[in-house]
Short mmCIF file of C-alpha atoms in Angstrom, two decimals:
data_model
loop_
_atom_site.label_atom_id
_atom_site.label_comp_id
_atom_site.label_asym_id
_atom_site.label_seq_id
_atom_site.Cartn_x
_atom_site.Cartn_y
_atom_site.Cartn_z
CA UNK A 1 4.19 54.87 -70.58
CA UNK A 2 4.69 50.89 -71.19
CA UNK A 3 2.28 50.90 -74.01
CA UNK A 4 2.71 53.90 -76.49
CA UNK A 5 0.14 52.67 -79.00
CA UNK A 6 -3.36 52.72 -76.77
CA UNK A 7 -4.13 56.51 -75.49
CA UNK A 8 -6.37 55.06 -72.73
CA UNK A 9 -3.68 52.87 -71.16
CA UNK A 10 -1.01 56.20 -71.79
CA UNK A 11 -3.68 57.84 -70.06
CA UNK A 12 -4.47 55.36 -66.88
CA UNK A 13 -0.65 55.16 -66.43
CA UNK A 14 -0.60 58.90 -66.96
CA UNK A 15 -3.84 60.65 -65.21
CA UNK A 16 -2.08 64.28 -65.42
CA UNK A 17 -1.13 63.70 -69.27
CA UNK A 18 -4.87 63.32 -69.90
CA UNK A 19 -6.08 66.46 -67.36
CA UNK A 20 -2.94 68.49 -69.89
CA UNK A 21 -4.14 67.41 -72.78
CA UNK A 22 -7.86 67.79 -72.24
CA UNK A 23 -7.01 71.76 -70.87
CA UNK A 24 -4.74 71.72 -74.28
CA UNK A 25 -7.75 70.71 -76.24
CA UNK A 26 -10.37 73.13 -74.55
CA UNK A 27 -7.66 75.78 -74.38
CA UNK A 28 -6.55 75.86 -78.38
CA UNK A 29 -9.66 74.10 -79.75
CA UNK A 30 -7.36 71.18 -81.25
CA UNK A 31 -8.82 67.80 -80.22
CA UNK A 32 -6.76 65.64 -77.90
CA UNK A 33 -6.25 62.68 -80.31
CA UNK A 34 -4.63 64.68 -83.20
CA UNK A 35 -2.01 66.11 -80.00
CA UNK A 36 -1.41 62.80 -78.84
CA UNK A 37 -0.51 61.71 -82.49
CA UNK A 38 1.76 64.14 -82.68
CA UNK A 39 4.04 63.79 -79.75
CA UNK A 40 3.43 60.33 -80.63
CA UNK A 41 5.38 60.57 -83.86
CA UNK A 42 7.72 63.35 -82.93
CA UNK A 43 9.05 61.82 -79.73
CA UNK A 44 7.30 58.44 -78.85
CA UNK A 45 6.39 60.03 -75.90
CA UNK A 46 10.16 60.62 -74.60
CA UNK A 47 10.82 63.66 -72.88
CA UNK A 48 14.67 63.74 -73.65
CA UNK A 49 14.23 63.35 -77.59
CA UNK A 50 16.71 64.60 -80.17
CA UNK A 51 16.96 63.84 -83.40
CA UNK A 52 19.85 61.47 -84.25
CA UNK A 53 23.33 62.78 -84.75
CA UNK A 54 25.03 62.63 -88.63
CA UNK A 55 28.34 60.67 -88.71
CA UNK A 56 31.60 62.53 -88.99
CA UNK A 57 34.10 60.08 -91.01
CA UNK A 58 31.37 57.45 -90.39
CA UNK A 59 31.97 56.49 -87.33
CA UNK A 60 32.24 60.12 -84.97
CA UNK A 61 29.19 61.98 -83.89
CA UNK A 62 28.98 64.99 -85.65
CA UNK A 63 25.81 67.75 -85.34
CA UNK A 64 22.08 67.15 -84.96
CA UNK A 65 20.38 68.23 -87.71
CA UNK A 66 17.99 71.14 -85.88
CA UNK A 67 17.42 72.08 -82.35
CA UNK A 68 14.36 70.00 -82.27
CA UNK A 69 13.77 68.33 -78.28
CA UNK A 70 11.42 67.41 -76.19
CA UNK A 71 8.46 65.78 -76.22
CA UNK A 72 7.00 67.97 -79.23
CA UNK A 73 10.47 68.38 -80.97
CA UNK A 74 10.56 72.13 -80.95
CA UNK A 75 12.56 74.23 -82.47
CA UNK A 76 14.47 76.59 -80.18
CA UNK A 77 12.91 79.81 -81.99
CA UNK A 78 9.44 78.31 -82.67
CA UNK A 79 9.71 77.17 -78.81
CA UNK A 80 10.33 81.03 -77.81
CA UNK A 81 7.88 82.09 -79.80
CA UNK A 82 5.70 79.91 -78.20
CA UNK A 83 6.60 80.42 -74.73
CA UNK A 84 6.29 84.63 -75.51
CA UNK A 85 2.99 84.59 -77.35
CA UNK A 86 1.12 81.92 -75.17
CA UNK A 87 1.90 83.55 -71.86
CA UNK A 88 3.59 80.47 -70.78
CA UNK A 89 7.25 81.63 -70.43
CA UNK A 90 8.28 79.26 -67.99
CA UNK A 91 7.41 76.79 -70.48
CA UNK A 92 9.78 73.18 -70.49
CA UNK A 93 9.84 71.03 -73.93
CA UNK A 94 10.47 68.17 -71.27
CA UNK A 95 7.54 68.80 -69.61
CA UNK A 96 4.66 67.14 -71.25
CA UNK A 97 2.29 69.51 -70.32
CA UNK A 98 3.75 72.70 -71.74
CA UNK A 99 4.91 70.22 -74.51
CA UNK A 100 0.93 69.31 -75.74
CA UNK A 101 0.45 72.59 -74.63
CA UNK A 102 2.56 73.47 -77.23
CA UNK A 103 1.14 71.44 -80.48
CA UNK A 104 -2.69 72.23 -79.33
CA UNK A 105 -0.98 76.32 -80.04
CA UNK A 106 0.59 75.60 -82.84
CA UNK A 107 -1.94 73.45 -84.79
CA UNK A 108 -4.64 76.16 -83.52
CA UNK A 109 -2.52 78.80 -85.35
CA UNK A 110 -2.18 76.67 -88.45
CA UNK A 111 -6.10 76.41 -88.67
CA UNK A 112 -6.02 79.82 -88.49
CA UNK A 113 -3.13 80.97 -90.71
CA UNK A 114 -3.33 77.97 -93.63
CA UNK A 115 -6.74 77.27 -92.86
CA UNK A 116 -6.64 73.67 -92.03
CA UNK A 117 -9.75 72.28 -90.48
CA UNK A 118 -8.90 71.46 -87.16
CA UNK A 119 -9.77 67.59 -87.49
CA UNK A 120 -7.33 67.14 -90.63
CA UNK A 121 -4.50 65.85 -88.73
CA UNK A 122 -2.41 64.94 -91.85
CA UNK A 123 -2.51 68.79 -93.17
CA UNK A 124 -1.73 70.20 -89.78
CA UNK A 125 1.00 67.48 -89.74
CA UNK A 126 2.43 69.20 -92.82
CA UNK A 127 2.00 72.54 -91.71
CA UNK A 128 3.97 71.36 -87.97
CA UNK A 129 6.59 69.91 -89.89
CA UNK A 130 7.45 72.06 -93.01
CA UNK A 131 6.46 75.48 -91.22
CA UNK A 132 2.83 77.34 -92.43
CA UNK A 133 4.78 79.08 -95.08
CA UNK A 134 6.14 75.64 -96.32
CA UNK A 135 2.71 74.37 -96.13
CA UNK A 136 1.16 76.79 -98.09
CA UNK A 137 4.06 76.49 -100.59
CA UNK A 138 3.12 72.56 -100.85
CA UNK A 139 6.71 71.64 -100.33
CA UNK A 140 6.16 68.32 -98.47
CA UNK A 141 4.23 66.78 -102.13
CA UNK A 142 7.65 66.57 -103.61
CA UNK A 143 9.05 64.57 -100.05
CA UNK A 144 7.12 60.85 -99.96
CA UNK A 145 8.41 59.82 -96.49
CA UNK A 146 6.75 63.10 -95.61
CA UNK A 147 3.32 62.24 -97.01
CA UNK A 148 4.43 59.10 -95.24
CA UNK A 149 4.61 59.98 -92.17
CA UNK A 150 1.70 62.33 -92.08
CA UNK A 151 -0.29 59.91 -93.30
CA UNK A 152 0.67 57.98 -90.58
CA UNK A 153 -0.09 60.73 -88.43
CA UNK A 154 -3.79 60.64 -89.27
CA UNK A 155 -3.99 57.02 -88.78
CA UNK A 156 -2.74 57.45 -85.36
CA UNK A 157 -4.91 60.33 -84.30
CA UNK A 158 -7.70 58.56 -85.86
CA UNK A 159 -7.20 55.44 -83.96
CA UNK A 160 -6.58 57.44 -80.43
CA UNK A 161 -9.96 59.09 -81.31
CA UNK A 162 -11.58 56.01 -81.08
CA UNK A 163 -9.79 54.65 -77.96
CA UNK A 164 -10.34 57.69 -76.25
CA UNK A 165 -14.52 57.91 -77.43
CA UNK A 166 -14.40 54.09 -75.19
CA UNK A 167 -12.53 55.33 -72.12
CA UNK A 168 -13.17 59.26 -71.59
CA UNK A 169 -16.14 58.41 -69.73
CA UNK A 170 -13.91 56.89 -67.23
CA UNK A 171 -11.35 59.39 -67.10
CA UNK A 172 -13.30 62.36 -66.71
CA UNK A 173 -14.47 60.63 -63.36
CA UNK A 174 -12.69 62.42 -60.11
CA UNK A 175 -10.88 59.71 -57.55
CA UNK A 176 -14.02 59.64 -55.41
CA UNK A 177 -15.95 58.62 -58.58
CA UNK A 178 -13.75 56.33 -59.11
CA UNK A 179 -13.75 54.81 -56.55
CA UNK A 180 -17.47 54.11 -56.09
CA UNK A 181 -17.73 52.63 -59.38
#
């Protein structure tokens, strides 16, 4: 999408992003702003992301520091676990839908195994970055740009909550609808 900050123009650029993330959001109970915030951060909606490469003798590319990719940034193992426990084992992290897909399942299991309220973006944050167990453990209060960053997290989510309460109306609408009004 051109403009990466506005969900609604993301959305009207992208009508099958919205139709994934709404099913994400019915399917997993995780609302679509918090999902959006998330990918978002993670990958600025690219589907190709990586995280950078360290420098070898400052100047060669050495190894990326996890297996993160895609749109969500998965982990290879957390990704398999996904695809085996969702049902979705054709699953693609390039693909956005199995990528919100994805974060909707995984914030719906932190609610569930941390018990973060499913509205508390920055907590779930934590708990998508530093693992539940991490989470639970409190590591990311001794990491800054992690409170950081998750605090920018809720920001963004609640700001796409917003945009989004202004245009649903007019994306739930089918073509024909649309095209009568």
């Amino acid at each position: 999408p051109e403009s990466v900050a506005d969900i609604c123009e993301i959305f009207e650029d992208r009508r099958g992003w919205y139709n994934a993330a709404k099913s994400a959001e019915q399917r997993w109970g995780i609302p679509v702003s918090i999902n959006m915030a998330f990918i978002y951060q993670e990958s600025s909606f690219q589907s190709r992301a990586k995280p950078a490469r360290k420098k070898f003798l400052w100047v060669f590319p050495g190894r990326r520091p996890s297996s993160a990719y895609g749109y969500a940034q998965a982990l290879d193992e957390t990704w398999q676990e996904y695809e085996q426990k969702s049902g979705n084992s054709r699953a693609s992290r390039r693909n956005f839908s199995d990528a919100i897909d994805f974060v909707a399942w995984y914030n719906a299991n932190s609610t569930r195994i941390s018990n973060i309220s499913n509205n508390n973006a920055m907590h779930l944050y934590y708990a998508y970055h530093e693992g539940n167990g991490g989470y639970q453990r409190a590591t990311y209060s001794d990491k800054q740009w992690l409170v950081d960053t998750a605090a920018r997290v809720q920001t963004n989510s609640n700001r796409f909550a917003g945009q989004l309460d202004g245009c649903r109306r007019e994306l739930d609408k089918n073509w024909f609808q649309g095209l009568i009004s």
